[in-house]
Coordinates of C-alpha atoms in Angstrom, one line a residue:
Chain A
M1 CA -31.5 3.2 17.5
T2 CA -29.9 0.0 16.1
F3 CA -26.2 -0.6 16.0
V4 CA -25.8 0.2 12.3
E5 CA -28.1 3.3 12.6
Y6 CA -26.0 4.7 15.3
L7 CA -22.7 4.0 13.4
N8 CA -24.2 5.6 10.3
E9 CA -25.3 8.7 12.2
Q10 CA -22.0 9.2 13.9
L11 CA -20.0 8.6 10.8
R12 CA -22.1 11.2 9.0
V13 CA -21.6 13.7 11.9
A14 CA -17.8 13.1 11.7
L15 CA -17.8 13.4 7.9
S16 CA -19.7 16.7 8.1
L17 CA -17.1 18.1 10.4
R18 CA -14.1 17.4 8.1
P19 CA -12.4 20.6 7.1
G20 CA -11.1 19.2 3.8
P21 CA -12.2 16.9 1.0
T22 CA -13.1 13.3 2.0
V23 CA -13.8 10.3 -0.2
V24 CA -16.0 7.5 1.0
Y25 CA -15.6 4.6 -1.5
G26 CA -16.1 0.9 -2.0
Q27 CA -18.5 -1.5 -3.6
N28 CA -22.2 -0.3 -3.3
V29 CA -21.5 2.5 -0.8
A30 CA -24.0 4.8 -2.4
T31 CA -26.5 2.4 -4.0
G32 CA -28.8 -0.4 -2.9
S33 CA -28.8 -0.9 0.8
C34 CA -25.5 1.1 1.1
L35 CA -23.8 -1.7 2.9
S36 CA -26.9 -2.5 5.0
G37 CA -27.3 1.1 6.0
L38 CA -23.7 1.8 7.1
T39 CA -22.9 4.4 4.4
R40 CA -26.5 5.6 3.7
G41 CA -26.8 9.3 3.1
M42 CA -23.1 10.0 2.9
D43 CA -23.5 11.2 -0.7
T44 CA -25.3 14.3 0.5
I45 CA -22.7 15.5 2.9
P46 CA -20.9 18.7 1.6
G47 CA -17.2 18.0 0.8
C48 CA -17.7 14.3 0.9
T49 CA -17.4 12.4 -2.4
T50 CA -18.9 8.9 -2.5
I51 CA -17.7 6.5 -5.1
N52 CA -19.3 3.2 -6.0
T53 CA -16.3 1.2 -7.2
S54 CA -15.6 -2.0 -9.1
N55 CA -14.6 -5.2 -7.3
A56 CA -10.9 -4.4 -7.2
E57 CA -9.8 -4.6 -3.6
N58 CA -6.0 -4.5 -4.1
T59 CA -6.4 -1.3 -6.0
L60 CA -9.0 0.1 -3.7
V61 CA -6.6 -0.2 -0.7
G62 CA -3.8 1.3 -2.8
M63 CA -6.1 4.2 -3.7
G64 CA -6.6 5.0 0.0
F65 CA -2.9 5.4 0.4
G66 CA -2.8 7.5 -2.7
L67 CA -5.6 9.7 -1.6
M68 CA -4.0 10.1 1.8
L69 CA -0.7 11.2 0.2
R70 CA -2.7 13.8 -1.7
G71 CA -4.0 15.1 1.5
V72 CA -7.5 13.7 1.0
D73 CA -9.2 11.8 3.8
A74 CA -10.2 8.4 2.5
L75 CA -12.8 6.0 4.0
L76 CA -12.9 2.6 2.3
C77 CA -15.9 0.5 3.4
L78 CA -15.9 -3.3 2.7
K79 CA -19.0 -5.5 3.2
Q80 CA -16.9 -8.4 4.4
Q81 CA -13.6 -8.6 6.2
D82 CA -12.4 -11.4 3.9
F83 CA -12.5 -8.9 1.0
L84 CA -9.6 -7.2 2.6
L85 CA -7.4 -10.2 2.1
L86 CA -7.0 -9.1 -1.6
G87 CA -5.6 -5.8 -0.4
I88 CA -3.1 -7.3 2.1
D89 CA -0.1 -6.4 -0.1
Q90 CA -1.1 -2.8 0.0
L91 CA -1.6 -2.8 3.7
V92 CA 1.7 -4.4 4.4
N93 CA 4.0 -3.1 1.7
T94 CA 2.7 0.3 0.9
W95 CA 2.4 1.2 4.6
N96 CA 5.9 -0.1 5.2
A97 CA 7.1 2.4 2.6
L98 CA 5.0 5.3 3.9
R99 CA 4.8 4.8 7.7
H100 CA 7.7 7.2 8.3
R101 CA 6.2 9.9 6.1
D102 CA 4.6 13.0 7.6
V103 CA 1.1 12.3 6.3
R104 CA -1.6 14.8 7.3
A105 CA -4.7 13.0 6.0
A106 CA -6.5 9.9 7.2
F107 CA -7.1 6.5 5.5
A108 CA -9.5 4.3 7.3
V109 CA -10.6 0.9 6.2
I110 CA -14.0 -0.2 7.6
T111 CA -14.7 -3.9 7.4
I112 CA -17.8 -5.7 8.5
V113 CA -17.1 -9.0 10.2
V114 CA -19.6 -11.5 8.9
D115 CA -19.2 -14.6 10.9
N116 CA -22.7 -15.6 12.0
G117 CA -21.7 -19.2 11.2
W118 CA -23.8 -19.9 8.2
E119 CA -21.6 -18.2 5.5
G120 CA -19.4 -21.2 4.8
P121 CA -15.6 -21.5 5.0
Q122 CA -14.6 -18.6 2.8
S123 CA -16.8 -15.7 3.9
C124 CA -16.6 -15.9 7.7
L125 CA -13.3 -14.2 8.4
N126 CA -13.0 -12.7 11.9
N127 CA -9.2 -12.0 12.0
L128 CA -8.5 -8.4 12.6
D129 CA -5.5 -9.4 14.7
D130 CA -3.9 -11.0 11.7
F131 CA -4.3 -8.0 9.5
C132 CA -2.9 -5.7 12.2
S133 CA 0.0 -8.1 12.9
L134 CA 1.0 -8.4 9.3
S135 CA 0.7 -4.7 8.5
R136 CA 1.5 -3.1 11.9
I137 CA -1.6 -0.9 11.2
P138 CA -3.7 0.0 14.3
G139 CA -6.9 -1.9 14.4
H140 CA -10.1 -1.0 16.3
V141 CA -13.4 -2.8 17.1
I142 CA -16.7 -1.4 18.1
N143 CA -19.1 -3.2 20.5
T144 CA -21.0 -0.3 22.2
R145 CA -22.0 3.3 21.9
H146 CA -18.9 4.3 24.0
E147 CA -16.6 2.4 21.7
A148 CA -18.4 3.8 18.6
D149 CA -17.9 7.4 19.9
A150 CA -14.3 6.8 20.8
V151 CA -13.4 5.2 17.5
I152 CA -15.4 7.4 15.1
H153 CA -14.7 10.7 16.7
N154 CA -11.2 10.2 18.0
T155 CA -9.6 7.7 15.6
V156 CA -11.2 7.3 12.1
F157 CA -10.2 10.7 10.8
T158 CA -6.9 11.2 12.6
S159 CA -3.9 11.2 10.3
G160 CA -2.5 7.9 9.2
V161 CA -4.0 4.5 8.5
K162 CA -6.2 2.3 10.6
I163 CA -8.6 -0.7 10.2
I164 CA -12.0 -0.7 11.8
A165 CA -13.9 -4.0 12.3
L166 CA -17.6 -4.0 12.9
P167 CA -19.7 -7.0 14.0
Q168 CA -22.6 -7.9 11.8
R169 CA -24.0 -10.0 14.7
L170 CA -25.0 -6.7 16.3
W171 CA -26.1 -5.0 13.1
R172 CA -29.9 -4.9 13.7
S173 CA -29.7 -5.0 17.5
P174 CA -30.2 -1.9 19.6
M175 CA -26.8 -0.2 20.1
P176 CA -25.5 -1.4 23.4
D177 CA -25.3 1.5 25.8
L178 CA -23.6 0.8 29.2
G179 CA -24.5 4.1 30.8
S180 CA -22.2 7.0 31.6
L181 CA -18.6 6.2 32.1
P182 CA -15.5 8.1 33.0
P183 CA -13.1 8.6 30.1
P184 CA -10.8 5.6 29.7
T185 CA -7.5 5.9 31.4
T186 CA -5.8 3.9 28.7
P187 CA -6.6 4.6 25.1
G188 CA -8.2 1.5 23.5
I189 CA -9.4 0.0 26.8
Q190 CA -12.9 0.6 28.0
H191 CA -13.5 0.0 31.7
Y192 CA -17.2 -0.8 32.1
R193 CA -17.5 -2.2 35.6
Q194 CA -15.5 -2.2 38.8
G195 CA -15.4 -5.4 41.0
D196 CA -13.3 -7.5 43.3
A197 CA -14.2 -11.1 42.5
A198 CA -12.6 -11.3 39.1
T199 CA -11.2 -9.2 36.2
V200 CA -13.1 -10.0 33.1
V201 CA -11.4 -8.8 29.9
T202 CA -13.0 -9.1 26.5
F203 CA -11.3 -8.8 23.1
N204 CA -12.7 -8.3 19.6
F205 CA -16.5 -8.8 19.8
A206 CA -16.7 -10.8 23.0
L207 CA -18.1 -8.0 25.1
S208 CA -21.7 -9.5 25.2
Q209 CA -20.2 -12.7 26.5
G210 CA -18.2 -10.7 29.0
L211 CA -21.3 -9.0 30.3
G212 CA -22.9 -12.4 30.7
V213 CA -20.0 -13.5 32.9
A214 CA -20.1 -10.3 34.9
D215 CA -23.9 -10.7 35.4
A216 CA -23.3 -14.3 36.6
F217 CA -21.0 -13.0 39.3
A218 CA -23.6 -10.5 40.2
R219 CA -26.2 -13.2 40.6
R220 CA -24.0 -14.7 43.2
G221 CA -23.7 -11.5 45.1
Q222 CA -20.2 -10.8 43.8
T223 CA -18.8 -8.1 41.5
A224 CA -16.4 -8.4 38.6
S225 CA -14.4 -5.8 36.8
L226 CA -15.1 -5.7 33.1
F227 CA -12.8 -4.3 30.5
S228 CA -13.2 -4.3 26.7
V229 CA -10.0 -4.0 24.7
T230 CA -10.9 -2.2 21.4
D231 CA -7.4 -1.5 20.1
V232 CA -5.7 -4.5 18.6
L233 CA -2.2 -3.2 19.0
C234 CA -2.8 -2.1 22.6
R235 CA 0.0 -3.2 24.8
N236 CA -0.5 -1.0 27.8
W237 CA -2.0 -3.4 30.3
D238 CA -1.3 -1.4 33.4
A239 CA -4.9 -0.7 34.3
I240 CA -5.9 -4.3 33.8
I241 CA -2.9 -5.7 35.7
A242 CA -3.6 -3.4 38.6
D243 CA -7.1 -4.8 38.7
V244 CA -5.9 -8.4 38.5
Q245 CA -3.5 -7.7 41.4
K246 CA -6.7 -6.8 43.4
T247 CA -9.0 -9.7 42.2
K248 CA -6.3 -12.4 41.7
R249 CA -8.5 -13.8 39.0
L250 CA -8.4 -13.0 35.3
I251 CA -10.9 -14.2 32.7
V252 CA -10.1 -13.4 29.1
L253 CA -12.8 -13.8 26.4
D254 CA -11.8 -13.5 22.8
D255 CA -14.0 -14.4 19.8
S256 CA -11.3 -13.7 17.2
K257 CA -10.6 -16.7 14.9
S258 CA -7.0 -15.8 14.8
I259 CA -4.3 -18.1 16.3
N260 CA -2.2 -15.0 16.6
R261 CA -4.4 -13.2 19.1
S262 CA -3.6 -9.9 20.7
S263 CA -5.1 -11.2 23.9
D264 CA -2.1 -13.6 24.2
A265 CA 0.0 -10.5 25.1
L266 CA -2.3 -9.8 28.1
L267 CA -2.2 -13.4 29.3
L268 CA 1.6 -13.4 29.2
A269 CA 1.8 -10.0 30.9
A270 CA -0.6 -11.1 33.6
K271 CA 1.2 -14.4 34.2
I272 CA 4.4 -12.6 34.7
A273 CA 3.0 -9.7 36.8
V274 CA 0.6 -11.6 39.0
P275 CA 1.9 -15.2 39.1
E276 CA -0.5 -16.1 41.9
A277 CA -3.6 -15.1 39.9
T278 CA -5.9 -17.7 38.4
I279 CA -6.1 -17.1 34.6
T280 CA -8.8 -18.5 32.4
P281 CA -8.7 -17.8 28.7
I282 CA -11.9 -18.5 26.8
R283 CA -11.5 -18.6 23.0
R284 CA -13.3 -19.6 19.9
A285 CA -13.4 -23.4 19.1
P286 CA -10.6 -24.3 16.7
F287 CA -11.4 -24.0 13.0
T288 CA -11.2 -27.8 12.3
E289 CA -12.4 -29.7 9.2
E290 CA -15.8 -30.4 10.8
R291 CA -16.3 -26.7 11.4
S292 CA -15.2 -25.5 8.0
S293 CA -18.8 -26.1 6.7
P294 CA -21.7 -23.7 7.5
N295 CA -22.5 -24.2 11.2
S296 CA -23.7 -22.2 14.2
D297 CA -20.3 -21.0 15.0
S298 CA -19.8 -18.6 17.8
L299 CA -17.9 -18.0 21.0
T300 CA -19.9 -19.9 23.6
V301 CA -19.4 -19.3 27.2
D302 CA -21.1 -21.1 30.1
A303 CA -21.0 -18.1 32.4
E304 CA -22.4 -19.9 35.4
A305 CA -19.9 -22.8 35.1
L306 CA -17.1 -20.3 34.6
V307 CA -17.9 -18.4 37.7
E308 CA -18.2 -21.6 39.7
A309 CA -14.8 -23.0 38.6
T310 CA -12.8 -20.8 40.9
G311 CA -9.2 -21.4 41.7
K312 CA -8.4 -23.4 38.5
D313 CA -5.7 -21.9 36.4
M314 CA -6.4 -22.9 32.8
L315 CA -3.5 -21.1 31.1
Chain B
M1 CA -4.5 8.2 -29.3
S2 CA -2.5 6.6 -32.0
H3 CA -4.6 8.3 -34.7
V4 CA -3.1 11.7 -33.7
P5 CA 0.3 12.2 -35.2
P6 CA 2.8 13.6 -32.6
Q7 CA 4.2 16.9 -33.5
P8 CA 8.0 16.8 -34.0
T9 CA 10.2 18.9 -31.7
V10 CA 13.7 20.2 -32.6
P11 CA 16.4 18.1 -31.0
D12 CA 18.3 20.2 -28.5
L13 CA 21.7 19.7 -26.9
P14 CA 20.6 20.2 -23.3
T15 CA 18.3 17.2 -23.6
A16 CA 21.1 15.2 -25.1
L17 CA 23.3 16.1 -22.2
A18 CA 20.6 15.1 -19.8
V19 CA 20.5 11.6 -21.3
L20 CA 24.3 11.4 -21.2
R21 CA 24.3 12.5 -17.5
V22 CA 21.8 9.8 -16.5
R23 CA 23.9 7.2 -18.3
L24 CA 27.2 8.4 -16.9
A25 CA 25.8 8.6 -13.4
Q26 CA 24.7 5.0 -13.6
I27 CA 28.1 4.0 -14.9
F28 CA 29.8 5.5 -11.8
I29 CA 27.2 3.8 -9.6
N30 CA 27.9 0.5 -11.4
E31 CA 31.7 0.9 -10.7
L32 CA 31.0 1.3 -7.0
Y33 CA 28.6 -1.6 -7.2
K34 CA 31.2 -3.8 -8.9
A35 CA 33.6 -2.8 -6.1
G36 CA 31.2 -4.2 -3.5
R37 CA 30.4 -0.8 -2.0
F38 CA 26.6 -1.3 -1.8
R39 CA 24.8 -3.8 0.5
I40 CA 21.4 -3.1 -1.0
P41 CA 20.0 -4.5 -4.3
I42 CA 20.1 -1.9 -7.1
H43 CA 18.3 -2.2 -10.4
L44 CA 20.3 -0.2 -12.9
A45 CA 18.4 1.2 -15.9
L46 CA 21.1 1.3 -18.6
G47 CA 19.1 1.7 -21.8
H48 CA 16.2 3.4 -20.1
E49 CA 17.6 6.9 -20.0
A50 CA 15.7 8.4 -22.9
I51 CA 12.2 7.7 -21.5
A52 CA 13.2 9.0 -18.1
V53 CA 14.5 12.3 -19.5
A54 CA 11.5 12.6 -21.8
V55 CA 9.2 12.1 -18.8
A56 CA 11.1 14.6 -16.7
Q57 CA 10.8 17.2 -19.4
T58 CA 7.2 16.4 -20.2
L59 CA 5.8 16.6 -16.6
D60 CA 5.3 20.1 -15.2
D61 CA 5.7 21.3 -11.6
H62 CA 2.2 20.1 -10.6
D63 CA 2.6 16.6 -12.1
I64 CA 3.6 13.7 -9.9
L65 CA 5.5 10.6 -10.7
V66 CA 4.9 7.1 -9.2
L67 CA 7.7 4.6 -9.8
P68 CA 8.6 0.9 -9.6
H69 CA 11.7 -0.8 -8.2
R70 CA 13.7 0.2 -11.3
N71 CA 13.6 3.9 -10.7
L72 CA 17.1 5.3 -10.7
H73 CA 16.9 6.8 -14.1
Y74 CA 13.8 8.9 -13.2
A75 CA 15.4 10.1 -10.0
L76 CA 18.5 11.3 -11.8
A77 CA 16.5 12.7 -14.7
R78 CA 14.3 14.7 -12.3
G79 CA 17.4 16.3 -11.0
A80 CA 18.7 14.3 -8.1
G81 CA 22.4 14.7 -7.6
L82 CA 24.7 11.7 -8.0
A83 CA 26.2 12.2 -4.6
G84 CA 22.8 12.2 -2.9
V85 CA 21.8 9.0 -4.8
I86 CA 25.1 7.3 -4.0
D87 CA 24.8 8.3 -0.3
E88 CA 21.2 6.9 -0.3
F89 CA 22.5 3.6 -1.7
L90 CA 25.1 3.7 1.0
L91 CA 22.3 4.3 3.5
R92 CA 23.8 7.5 4.8
D93 CA 22.0 10.4 6.4
T94 CA 23.2 12.6 3.6
G95 CA 21.3 10.4 1.1
L96 CA 18.5 11.6 -1.0
A97 CA 16.0 10.1 1.5
H98 CA 18.3 10.2 4.5
G99 CA 19.2 6.6 4.0
N100 CA 15.7 5.4 4.8
L101 CA 14.6 4.1 1.4
G102 CA 17.6 2.7 -0.4
A103 CA 17.1 1.8 -4.0
M104 CA 13.9 -0.1 -4.7
N105 CA 11.7 2.4 -2.8
L106 CA 13.7 5.5 -3.7
A107 CA 11.2 8.4 -3.6
D108 CA 11.9 12.2 -3.8
P109 CA 8.7 14.1 -3.1
A110 CA 10.4 17.4 -3.4
R111 CA 11.0 16.6 -7.1
G112 CA 7.6 15.1 -7.6
L113 CA 8.6 11.4 -7.1
V114 CA 5.8 10.9 -4.6
Y115 CA 5.8 7.1 -4.2
T116 CA 7.9 4.2 -5.3
S117 CA 7.2 0.5 -4.7
S118 CA 9.4 -2.5 -5.0
I119 CA 6.3 -4.7 -5.3
L120 CA 5.2 -5.5 -8.9
G121 CA 1.9 -3.7 -9.6
N122 CA 1.7 -2.2 -6.1
N123 CA 2.2 1.4 -7.3
L124 CA -0.7 1.2 -9.7
G125 CA -3.4 1.4 -7.0
V126 CA -1.5 4.2 -5.1
A127 CA -1.2 6.1 -8.4
T128 CA -4.9 5.7 -9.0
G129 CA -5.6 7.2 -5.6
L130 CA -3.2 10.1 -6.2
A131 CA -4.8 10.8 -9.5
L132 CA -8.3 10.6 -8.0
G133 CA -7.2 12.9 -5.2
G134 CA -5.8 15.4 -7.7
T135 CA -9.1 15.4 -9.5
I136 CA -11.1 16.0 -6.3
C137 CA -8.8 18.8 -5.2
G138 CA -9.0 20.5 -8.6
D139 CA -5.3 20.1 -9.1
S140 CA -4.3 20.8 -12.7
G141 CA -1.4 18.4 -12.6
L142 CA -1.3 14.9 -14.0
T143 CA -0.2 11.7 -12.3
C144 CA 2.3 9.6 -14.2
V145 CA 2.9 6.0 -13.1
V146 CA 5.7 3.7 -14.5
T147 CA 5.4 0.0 -14.7
G148 CA 6.8 -2.8 -16.8
D149 CA 5.9 -5.7 -19.0
G150 CA 6.3 -8.0 -16.0
A151 CA 4.2 -5.9 -13.5
M152 CA 1.4 -5.4 -16.1
E153 CA 0.7 -9.1 -15.6
E154 CA -0.5 -8.5 -12.1
G155 CA -4.2 -8.1 -11.6
A156 CA -3.7 -4.6 -10.2
F157 CA -3.0 -3.4 -13.8
Y158 CA -6.5 -4.4 -14.9
E159 CA -8.1 -3.2 -11.7
A160 CA -6.5 0.2 -11.8
L161 CA -7.4 0.8 -15.5
G162 CA -11.0 -0.3 -14.8
I163 CA -11.3 2.4 -12.1
L164 CA -9.4 5.1 -14.0
C165 CA -11.5 4.6 -17.1
G166 CA -14.8 4.2 -15.3
K167 CA -14.3 7.3 -13.2
H168 CA -12.7 9.4 -16.0
I169 CA -9.5 10.0 -14.2
P170 CA -6.6 11.2 -16.4
L171 CA -3.2 9.5 -15.9
L172 CA -0.2 8.6 -17.9
L173 CA 0.6 4.9 -17.5
I174 CA 4.1 4.2 -18.9
V175 CA 4.9 0.5 -19.6
E176 CA 8.6 0.0 -19.9
N177 CA 8.6 -3.1 -22.1
N178 CA 12.1 -4.6 -22.2
G179 CA 10.6 -8.0 -22.9
W180 CA 11.9 -9.6 -19.7
S181 CA 10.8 -10.3 -16.2
L182 CA 14.0 -11.0 -14.3
A183 CA 15.5 -13.9 -16.4
S184 CA 12.4 -14.9 -18.3
T185 CA 11.3 -13.5 -21.6
I186 CA 7.7 -12.7 -22.3
A187 CA 7.4 -15.8 -24.5
E188 CA 8.8 -18.0 -21.7
R189 CA 6.2 -16.8 -19.2
R190 CA 3.0 -16.0 -20.9
G191 CA 1.2 -15.4 -24.2
P192 CA 1.5 -12.1 -26.0
I193 CA -0.7 -9.2 -24.8
D194 CA -1.7 -6.6 -27.4
L195 CA -1.7 -3.5 -25.2
D196 CA -3.3 -1.4 -27.9
A197 CA -6.3 -3.8 -28.1
F198 CA -6.4 -4.1 -24.3
A199 CA -6.4 -0.3 -23.9
K200 CA -9.3 0.0 -26.4
A201 CA -11.2 -2.7 -24.6
M202 CA -10.8 -0.9 -21.3
G203 CA -11.6 2.6 -22.7
A204 CA -8.0 3.9 -22.3
G205 CA -5.8 5.6 -24.8
Y206 CA -2.7 3.9 -26.1
C207 CA 0.5 4.8 -28.0
Y208 CA 3.8 3.0 -28.6
L209 CA 7.2 4.6 -28.7
N210 CA 10.7 3.6 -29.3
G211 CA 12.5 4.1 -26.1
A212 CA 15.9 4.7 -27.6
D213 CA 15.3 8.1 -29.0
V214 CA 14.7 10.8 -26.4
F215 CA 13.3 13.3 -28.8
H216 CA 10.8 10.8 -30.2
C217 CA 9.9 9.9 -26.6
R218 CA 9.4 13.5 -25.6
T219 CA 7.2 14.4 -28.6
T220 CA 5.0 11.4 -28.1
L221 CA 4.7 11.9 -24.3
Q222 CA 3.8 15.5 -24.7
A223 CA 0.9 14.5 -27.0
A224 CA -0.1 11.7 -24.6
R225 CA -0.1 14.1 -21.6
N226 CA -2.3 16.5 -23.4
H227 CA -4.7 13.8 -24.5
A228 CA -5.0 12.4 -21.0
L229 CA -5.9 15.7 -19.6
A230 CA -8.2 16.7 -22.5
D231 CA -10.0 13.3 -22.7
R232 CA -10.1 12.7 -18.9
R233 CA -8.8 9.2 -19.2
P234 CA -5.7 7.2 -18.8
I235 CA -3.3 6.8 -21.6
I236 CA -1.1 3.7 -21.8
V237 CA 2.3 4.6 -23.2
E238 CA 4.2 1.4 -24.2
V239 CA 7.9 2.0 -24.4
G240 CA 9.9 -0.5 -26.3
L241 CA 13.4 -0.6 -24.9
T242 CA 16.4 -2.7 -24.1
T243 CA 17.9 -3.0 -20.6
L244 CA 21.6 -3.0 -21.4
G245 CA 24.2 -5.0 -19.5
H246 CA 23.2 -8.5 -20.4
W247 CA 25.2 -11.6 -19.5
R248 CA 25.4 -15.1 -20.9
Q249 CA 24.5 -18.2 -19.0
P250 CA 26.4 -21.4 -19.8
Q251 CA 23.7 -23.8 -21.1
T252 CA 23.6 -26.9 -23.3
G253 CA 22.5 -25.9 -26.8
Y254 CA 24.0 -22.4 -26.5
P255 CA 27.6 -22.5 -27.7
N256 CA 28.1 -18.9 -26.7
G257 CA 25.9 -19.2 -23.6
K258 CA 22.3 -18.3 -23.3
Y259 CA 21.5 -14.5 -23.5
I260 CA 20.1 -13.3 -20.2
N261 CA 18.9 -9.8 -19.9
Y262 CA 20.3 -7.5 -17.2
H263 CA 17.9 -7.4 -14.2
A264 CA 19.7 -6.2 -11.1
G265 CA 23.1 -6.1 -9.5
P266 CA 26.4 -4.9 -10.9
A267 CA 26.6 -5.0 -14.7
A268 CA 29.9 -6.9 -14.8
H269 CA 30.7 -6.3 -18.4
V270 CA 30.0 -2.6 -18.4
S271 CA 33.1 -0.6 -17.9
I272 CA 33.7 3.0 -17.0
S273 CA 34.4 5.3 -19.9
P274 CA 33.7 8.9 -20.7
W275 CA 31.9 7.8 -23.8
P276 CA 29.4 5.4 -22.3
C277 CA 27.8 3.9 -25.4
L278 CA 26.8 0.3 -24.9
G279 CA 24.8 -0.6 -28.0
D280 CA 23.6 0.8 -31.3
T281 CA 21.1 3.4 -32.4
T282 CA 18.2 0.9 -32.2
D283 CA 18.7 0.0 -28.5
D284 CA 21.0 2.5 -26.9
P285 CA 19.8 6.0 -26.1
I286 CA 23.4 7.2 -26.2
A287 CA 24.0 5.8 -29.6
A288 CA 20.7 7.2 -30.8
L289 CA 21.9 10.7 -29.9
T290 CA 24.5 10.4 -32.7
T291 CA 21.6 10.5 -35.2
H292 CA 20.9 14.0 -34.1
F293 CA 24.3 15.5 -33.2
P294 CA 27.8 15.1 -34.4
E295 CA 29.6 12.4 -32.5
P296 CA 32.7 14.5 -31.7
L297 CA 30.5 17.1 -30.1
L298 CA 28.8 14.5 -27.9
H299 CA 32.2 13.0 -27.0
H300 CA 33.4 16.4 -25.9
E301 CA 30.3 17.1 -23.8
A302 CA 30.4 13.6 -22.3
M303 CA 34.0 14.2 -21.3
E304 CA 33.1 17.3 -19.4
L305 CA 30.1 15.7 -17.8
F306 CA 32.3 12.7 -16.8
A307 CA 34.7 15.0 -15.1
H308 CA 31.9 16.9 -13.3
L309 CA 30.2 13.7 -12.1
Q310 CA 33.4 12.2 -11.0
K311 CA 33.7 14.9 -8.3
E312 CA 30.5 13.6 -6.8
V313 CA 31.7 10.1 -6.4
P314 CA 33.2 9.1 -3.0
S315 CA 36.7 7.8 -3.2

């Protein structure tokens, strides 16, 4: 099953379990490709109203808050994350006025991160951190089946507002399945592997690169711990810090294009808590003038070189 | 909508007293404001009392109201006590919203004031969602949203109407047109907008009413409400009114100073008086009451209201 097929299936399962009315809305959610398959079939779920809307993102985000206030669960699906820029006033200001209300319904915004590199300077936004920082709304990413299950079944339809980001890079790939895992000890942090040579922590959609680094350690007969931080506003680093205290080496991979990255909080916390640790942050190349045209933009990691470069603190 | 003549209703004294109460309450608030008692910005609505009382009387228990930053008149007209409002403006726990919202976001869900935004145009999207949610839930009530001739310049006005008309969602959209946005007249900031023609182009209904006469407002609003529900579409109600409490800015070419409309802050030239008339029958809802009732009767009733409200004002 592909990444999008799995998401679609689980979203439909979650929608069919909703006890009250739910609205799935956005441009083309129930026509054409249904957002490349993401929202396909939702118009047949009892109790679920699907609405193909006009191109009016400010109002679409505002509508979600209004539906939530009415007690109706709302799921706004946007084909590109940059569309959400037009709704930022609603995310920031409306939520600031409502965040202390006792809201019972859910409002989730799902955005697809289209940053394969060839979209040009305006359509390649990959900045969930910034939306969450401005709005103080929880943000969640999905890289694997585990993360999909956790976000879709434990988060999307809980009361309140949240933003979900999905990577188009994985859209047609098989849904990554990293086997059976114990439940996460910290909400928003998936712990995929245990090891003692290094602590590899991935943010945003960098899990595939993190797996590459962990595999590079394995090829040298070493083991690395591997964590994926899926909640943007996560600030409970206890489990990761405990691991770094053991490995004394932290590698942080973050493919966000933000300058205001949530991974910075972990780097700071680790530097303070484990000053003797070697810390290596790997981030996206800066968005310079040369890179503002269509190009093969991605977070590139030379895993072998990274594993070899031991003992050098790059922070 | 304008082709249907509104049915006249008999002017009644309780409605006149409601208008007087909203005015007098604001006069008391203005006195405290002038004395420097409030730290928050307050937008008085002197001159807007008739439309607020008419809205309060037109909406039924299932209807909800969504307001902009100038909202005091609606809160008072819907029955909020003066003491609760003053305490809210003083940010006290005993305030209408426990001191959490202040003036520009003053909401009172218990009285149907579900959401209020200080951001121009922001409340239109939320109102669209509330109205949609009401439709989905089978609620018989109507959503009424208030905006102004400044906020209607925002793109959200066009966006919201497009969705409301396209999805056949009933709603009352009241445009309080005082001709000013802060200290700029319409002519100073844009070309004229023919709201009647605009409404037709969008598929919405439209009516214009003189905001000085509460009985005219009520009659027209009742008809508009019925049309919105019967036709399953939004009705734009443009209300021509004057925000009283102007001041004059010294400026070359203006021997008496340039007329600047009241926007916010204390109305320095408005004084406390049991007969709080500030204009004439064309622009002041209090003066307009004298076209329906004998002035001595209104003076007598105003005196009693004044004494009653005075007890609610902190020393």
